[in-house]
Every structure is written in C-alpha cells, then in structure tokens.
Tab-separated table of C-alpha atoms in Angstrom:
chain	number	residue	atom	x	y	z
F	19	MET	CA	12.934	10.710	-46.512
F	20	ASP	CA	11.711	14.733	-47.006
F	21	ALA	CA	8.475	16.032	-47.884
F	22	ILE	CA	8.815	15.706	-51.599
F	23	ARG	CA	8.811	12.009	-51.253
F	24	VAL	CA	6.273	11.972	-49.044
F	25	LYS	CA	4.075	13.675	-51.362
F	26	GLN	CA	4.396	11.542	-54.254
F	27	ILE	CA	3.695	8.676	-51.904
F	28	LEU	CA	0.538	10.158	-50.901
F	29	SER	CA	-0.334	11.003	-54.471
F	30	SER	CA	1.008	7.348	-55.372
F	31	SER	CA	-1.924	5.038	-56.355
F	32	ALA	CA	1.313	2.172	-55.724
F	33	ASP	CA	1.892	0.435	-52.059
F	34	ILE	CA	4.949	1.563	-51.472
F	35	GLN	CA	6.804	0.433	-47.609
F	36	VAL	CA	7.636	3.051	-45.522
F	37	GLN	CA	9.276	1.981	-42.728
F	38	TYR	CA	9.334	3.319	-39.100
F	39	ASN	CA	11.964	2.381	-36.254
F	40	GLY	CA	11.721	-1.035	-38.550
F	41	ALA	CA	8.435	-1.033	-38.407
F	42	SER	CA	6.352	-1.573	-42.248
F	43	VAL	CA	3.912	2.010	-41.662
F	44	TRP	CA	1.250	4.340	-43.933
F	45	ILE	CA	1.450	7.888	-44.102
F	46	ASN	CA	-1.164	9.123	-43.063
F	47	GLY	CA	-1.045	12.822	-44.155
F	48	LEU	CA	2.564	14.808	-44.062
F	49	ASN	CA	1.928	17.899	-41.357
F	50	GLU	CA	1.146	20.803	-42.103
F	51	ASP	CA	4.836	21.968	-40.862
F	52	GLY	CA	6.357	20.249	-43.603
F	53	LYS	CA	8.896	18.014	-40.873
F	54	THR	CA	6.455	15.760	-39.128
F	55	ALA	CA	3.924	12.993	-40.811
F	56	THR	CA	0.705	11.189	-39.320
F	57	VAL	CA	1.464	7.289	-39.814
F	58	HIS	CA	0.152	3.977	-38.681
F	59	LEU	CA	1.043	0.190	-38.285
F	60	ARG	CA	-0.403	-1.786	-41.261
F	61	GLY	CA	-1.978	-4.200	-39.837
F	62	PRO	CA	-5.267	-4.236	-38.172
F	63	LEU	CA	-4.813	-1.494	-35.830
F	64	GLU	CA	-5.061	2.239	-36.508
F	65	GLU	CA	-2.944	3.912	-33.993
F	66	ARG	CA	-2.252	7.472	-35.148
F	67	SER	CA	2.092	8.401	-34.328
F	68	THR	CA	3.151	11.288	-35.255
F	69	VAL	CA	6.639	10.645	-36.237
F	70	GLU	CA	9.580	12.947	-37.892
F	71	ILE	CA	9.927	12.476	-41.554
F	72	SER	CA	14.040	12.403	-41.183
F	73	GLU	CA	12.513	8.341	-39.594
F	74	LEU	CA	11.285	7.034	-42.320
F	75	THR	CA	12.298	5.092	-45.137
F	76	GLU	CA	11.725	3.057	-47.825
F	77	ALA	CA	11.820	-0.362	-47.828
C-alpha cells in the first residue's frame, strides 16, 4: 500500500478491510515520514503499533 491509499482509507466513511501480516487492523493515522502508519487490531484491544505502510494490504 502507498501513502495516497492510506490517506484515502482514512478519509473514507466506508469500512475498508486492511490487513497487516494476515491480521485485520484499523489504520489510526499516517505518520509524518509518509512511510509508516499507526494501526491497531480490530476488536476490543486498543494496543497500537507503528508499521511500514508497504506491509499493509487491502483484504
């Protein structure tokens, strides 16, 4: 995935399925470097991680 698509997903009102290493995640925001994003797993846990956007895929 690239930074433009991450921004599109963040601004969309649709529920767009995104995966990181096979796990379904929510994107919380694109980081200032434009290469990483803050995400958390879908579900009750709110633990956030910073990941390379190149490793995110749409399901």
